[in-house]
mmCIF file of C-alpha atoms in Angstrom:
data_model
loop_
_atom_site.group_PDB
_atom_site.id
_atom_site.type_symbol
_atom_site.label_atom_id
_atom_site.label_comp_id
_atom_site.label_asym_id
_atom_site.label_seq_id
_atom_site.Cartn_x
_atom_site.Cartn_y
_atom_site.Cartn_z
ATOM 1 C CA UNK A 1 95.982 41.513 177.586
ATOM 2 C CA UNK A 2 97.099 43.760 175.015
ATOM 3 C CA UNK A 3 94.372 44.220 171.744
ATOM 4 C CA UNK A 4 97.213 43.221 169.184
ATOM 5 C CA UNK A 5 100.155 41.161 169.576
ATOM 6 C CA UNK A 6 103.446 40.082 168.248
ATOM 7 C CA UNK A 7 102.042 36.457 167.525
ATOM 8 C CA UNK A 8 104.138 34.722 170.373
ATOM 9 C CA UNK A 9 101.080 34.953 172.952
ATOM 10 C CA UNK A 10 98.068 33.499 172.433
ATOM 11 C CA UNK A 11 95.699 36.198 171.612
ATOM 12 C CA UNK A 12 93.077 35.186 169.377
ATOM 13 C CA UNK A 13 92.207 38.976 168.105
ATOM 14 C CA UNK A 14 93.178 37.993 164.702
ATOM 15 C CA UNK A 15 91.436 35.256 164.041
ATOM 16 C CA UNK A 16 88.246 36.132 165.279
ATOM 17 C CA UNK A 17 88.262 39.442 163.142
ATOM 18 C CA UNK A 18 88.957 37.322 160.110
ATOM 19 C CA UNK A 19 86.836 34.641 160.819
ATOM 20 C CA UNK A 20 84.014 37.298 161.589
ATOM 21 C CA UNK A 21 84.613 38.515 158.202
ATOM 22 C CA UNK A 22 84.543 35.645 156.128
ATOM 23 C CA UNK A 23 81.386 34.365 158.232
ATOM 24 C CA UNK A 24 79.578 37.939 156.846
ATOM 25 C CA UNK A 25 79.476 36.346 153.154
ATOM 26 C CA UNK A 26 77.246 33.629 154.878
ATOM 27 C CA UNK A 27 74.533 36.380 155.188
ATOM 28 C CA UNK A 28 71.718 36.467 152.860
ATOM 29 C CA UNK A 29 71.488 39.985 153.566
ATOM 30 C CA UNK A 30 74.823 41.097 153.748
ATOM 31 C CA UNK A 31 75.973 39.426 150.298
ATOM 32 C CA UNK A 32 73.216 40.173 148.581
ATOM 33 C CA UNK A 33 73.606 44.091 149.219
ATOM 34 C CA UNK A 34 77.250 43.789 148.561
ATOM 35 C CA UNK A 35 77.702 41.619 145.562
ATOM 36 C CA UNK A 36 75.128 43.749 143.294
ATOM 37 C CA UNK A 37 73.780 41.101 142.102
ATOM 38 C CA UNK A 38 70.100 41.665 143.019
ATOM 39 C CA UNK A 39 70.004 45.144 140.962
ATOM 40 C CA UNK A 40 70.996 42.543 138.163
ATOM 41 C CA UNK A 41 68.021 40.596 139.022
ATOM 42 C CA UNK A 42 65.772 42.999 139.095
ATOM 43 C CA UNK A 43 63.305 44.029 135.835
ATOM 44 C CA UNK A 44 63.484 47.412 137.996
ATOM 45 C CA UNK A 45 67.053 48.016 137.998
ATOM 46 C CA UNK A 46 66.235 49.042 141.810
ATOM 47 C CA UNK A 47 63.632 51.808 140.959
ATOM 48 C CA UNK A 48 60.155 51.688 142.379
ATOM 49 C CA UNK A 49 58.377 52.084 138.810
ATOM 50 C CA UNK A 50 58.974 51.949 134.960
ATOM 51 C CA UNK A 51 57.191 52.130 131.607
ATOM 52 C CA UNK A 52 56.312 49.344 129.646
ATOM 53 C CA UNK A 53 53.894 48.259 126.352
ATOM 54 C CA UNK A 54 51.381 46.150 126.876
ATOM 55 C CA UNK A 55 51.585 42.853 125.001
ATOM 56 C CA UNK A 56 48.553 41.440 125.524
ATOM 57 C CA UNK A 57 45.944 41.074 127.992
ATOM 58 C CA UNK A 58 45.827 38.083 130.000
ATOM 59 C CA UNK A 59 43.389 35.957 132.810
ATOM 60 C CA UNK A 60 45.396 34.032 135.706
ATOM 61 C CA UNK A 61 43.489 31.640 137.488
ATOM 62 C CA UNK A 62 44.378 31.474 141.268
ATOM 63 C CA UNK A 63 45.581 28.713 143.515
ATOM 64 C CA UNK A 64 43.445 25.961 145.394
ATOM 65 C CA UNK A 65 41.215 27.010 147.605
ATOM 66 C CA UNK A 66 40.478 29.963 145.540
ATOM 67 C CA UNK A 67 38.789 29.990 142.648
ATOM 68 C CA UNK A 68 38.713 33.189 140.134
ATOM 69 C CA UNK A 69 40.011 34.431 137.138
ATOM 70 C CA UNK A 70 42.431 37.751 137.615
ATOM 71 C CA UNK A 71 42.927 40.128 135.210
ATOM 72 C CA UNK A 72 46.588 40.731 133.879
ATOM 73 C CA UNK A 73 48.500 42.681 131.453
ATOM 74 C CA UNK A 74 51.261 41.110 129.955
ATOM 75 C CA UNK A 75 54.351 43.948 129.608
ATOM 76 C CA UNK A 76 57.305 44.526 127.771
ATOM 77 C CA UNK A 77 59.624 47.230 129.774
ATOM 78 C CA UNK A 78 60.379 49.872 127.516
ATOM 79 C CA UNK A 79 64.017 50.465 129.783
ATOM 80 C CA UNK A 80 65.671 47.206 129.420
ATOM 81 C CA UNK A 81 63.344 45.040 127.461
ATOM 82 C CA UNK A 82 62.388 42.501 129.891
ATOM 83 C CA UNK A 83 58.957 40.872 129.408
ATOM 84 C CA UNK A 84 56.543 40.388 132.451
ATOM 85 C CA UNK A 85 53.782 38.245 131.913
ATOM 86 C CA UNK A 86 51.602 38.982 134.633
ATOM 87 C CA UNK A 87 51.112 42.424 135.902
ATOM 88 C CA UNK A 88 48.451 42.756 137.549
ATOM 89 C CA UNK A 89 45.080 45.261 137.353
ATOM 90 C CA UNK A 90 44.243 45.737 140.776
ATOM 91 C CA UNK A 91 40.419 47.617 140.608
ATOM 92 C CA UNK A 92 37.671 45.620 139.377
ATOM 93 C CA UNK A 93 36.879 46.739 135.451
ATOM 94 C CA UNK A 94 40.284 48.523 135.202
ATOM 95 C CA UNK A 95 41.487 45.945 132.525
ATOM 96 C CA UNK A 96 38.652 47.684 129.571
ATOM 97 C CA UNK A 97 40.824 51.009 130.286
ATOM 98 C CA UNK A 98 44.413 48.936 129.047
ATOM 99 C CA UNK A 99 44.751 48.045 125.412
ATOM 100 C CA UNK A 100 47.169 46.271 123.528
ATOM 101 C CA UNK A 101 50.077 49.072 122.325
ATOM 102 C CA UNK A 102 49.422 51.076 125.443
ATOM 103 C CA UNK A 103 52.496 52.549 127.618
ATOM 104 C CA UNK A 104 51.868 51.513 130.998
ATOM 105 C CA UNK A 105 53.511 52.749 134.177
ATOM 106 C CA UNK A 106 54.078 49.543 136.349
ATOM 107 C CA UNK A 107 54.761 49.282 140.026
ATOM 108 C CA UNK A 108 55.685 46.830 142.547
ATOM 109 C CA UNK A 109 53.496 44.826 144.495
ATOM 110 C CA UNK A 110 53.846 43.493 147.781
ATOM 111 C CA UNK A 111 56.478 40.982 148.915
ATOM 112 C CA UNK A 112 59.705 42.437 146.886
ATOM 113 C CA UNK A 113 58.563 40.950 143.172
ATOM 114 C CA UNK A 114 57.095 37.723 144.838
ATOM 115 C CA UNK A 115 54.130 36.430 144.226
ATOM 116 C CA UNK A 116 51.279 38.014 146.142
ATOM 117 C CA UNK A 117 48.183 36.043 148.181
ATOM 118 C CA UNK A 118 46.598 33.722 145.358
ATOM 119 C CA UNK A 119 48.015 34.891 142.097
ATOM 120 C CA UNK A 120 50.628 33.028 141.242
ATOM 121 C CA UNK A 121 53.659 34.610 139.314
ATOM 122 C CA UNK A 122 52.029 38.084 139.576
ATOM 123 C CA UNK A 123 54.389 40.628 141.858
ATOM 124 C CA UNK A 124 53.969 43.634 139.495
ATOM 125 C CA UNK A 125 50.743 46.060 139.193
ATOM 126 C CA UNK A 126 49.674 48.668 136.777
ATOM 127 C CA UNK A 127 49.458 51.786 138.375
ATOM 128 C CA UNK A 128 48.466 54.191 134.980
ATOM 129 C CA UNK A 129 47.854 54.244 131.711
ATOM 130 C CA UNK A 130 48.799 56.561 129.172
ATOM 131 C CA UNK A 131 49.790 58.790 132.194
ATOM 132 C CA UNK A 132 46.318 58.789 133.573
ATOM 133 C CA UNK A 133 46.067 57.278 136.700
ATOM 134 C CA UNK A 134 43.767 53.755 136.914
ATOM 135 C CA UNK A 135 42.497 54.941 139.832
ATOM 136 C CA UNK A 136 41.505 58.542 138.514
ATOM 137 C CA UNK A 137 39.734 56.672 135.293
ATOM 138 C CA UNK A 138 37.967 53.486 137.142
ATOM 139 C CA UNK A 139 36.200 56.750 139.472
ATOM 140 C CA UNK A 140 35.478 58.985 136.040
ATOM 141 C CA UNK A 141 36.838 61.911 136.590
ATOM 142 C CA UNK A 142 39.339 61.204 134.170
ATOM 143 C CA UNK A 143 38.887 59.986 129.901
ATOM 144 C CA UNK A 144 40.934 57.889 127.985
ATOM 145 C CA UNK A 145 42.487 59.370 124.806
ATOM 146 C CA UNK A 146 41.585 57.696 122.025
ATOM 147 C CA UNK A 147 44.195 58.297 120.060
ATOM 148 C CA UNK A 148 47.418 57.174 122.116
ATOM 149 C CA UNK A 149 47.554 53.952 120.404
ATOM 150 C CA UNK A 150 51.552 53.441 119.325
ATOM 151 C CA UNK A 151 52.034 53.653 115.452
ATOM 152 C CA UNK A 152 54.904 50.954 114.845
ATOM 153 C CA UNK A 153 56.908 51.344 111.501
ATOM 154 C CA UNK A 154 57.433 48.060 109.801
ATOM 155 C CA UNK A 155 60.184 48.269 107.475
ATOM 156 C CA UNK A 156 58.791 46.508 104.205
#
């Protein structure tokens, strides 16, 4: 049977190669690595970290059967402008190191930006803080500056 044919015998080569392709569009996968739109999507633009000011500080309380407050930092990425309300500040005490002003260097968390175990809303975690490390300051080998709070000009 020959592999292509003049269309008078009945060899279904053709039709399986274009049915195979339009069935690949029916992969979650597959279109969503070829269509772009998931760098879109993302408040990464498909980079692991980015900077961002905090907003505020913030307590999300956990799902059922759980019951605790977590401690969050709300963010405004400084690379696109997109506001995350939850990020989250993963060692116990870390949150008296954050202040409101402060450029933050977040980081995934988990399950690809989902929400992770209890917290709801909260895939993103603070990883340092005024490029000190969390980690590095919540074990004291490591002070915070005092004086990196951001001076913002209002025009009066």
């Amino acid at each position: 049977m020959p592999l292509f044919c003049s269309g008078k015998c009945l060899c279904p080569t053709r039709k399986l190669c274009s049915h195979g392709q339009d069935q690949k569009w029916h992969d979650k996968q597959y279109k969503k690595a070829y269509l772009g739109t998931a760098l879109k999507t993302n408040p990464f633009g498909g980079i692991s970290h980015a900077k961002g000011i905090v907003l505020e500080k913030v307590g999300v309380e956990v799902k059922q059967p759980n019951s605790a407050i977590r401690k969050c930092a709300g963010v405004q990425l400084i690379k696109n402008g997109k506001k995350k309300n939850h990020c989250l500040c993963t060692l116990y005490g870390c949150l008296n190191f954050i202040e409101e002003n402060y450029e933050v260097l977040v980081a995934g968390f988990g399950h690809k930006g989902h929400a992770v175990d209890d917290i709801p809303g909260t895939g993103i975690k603070v990883v340092k803080v005024d490029n000190a490390s969390l980690l590095v300051l919540y074990e004291g080998k490591k002070e915070r500056r005092r004086s990196s709070v951001l001076m913002v000009k209002t025009q009066q």
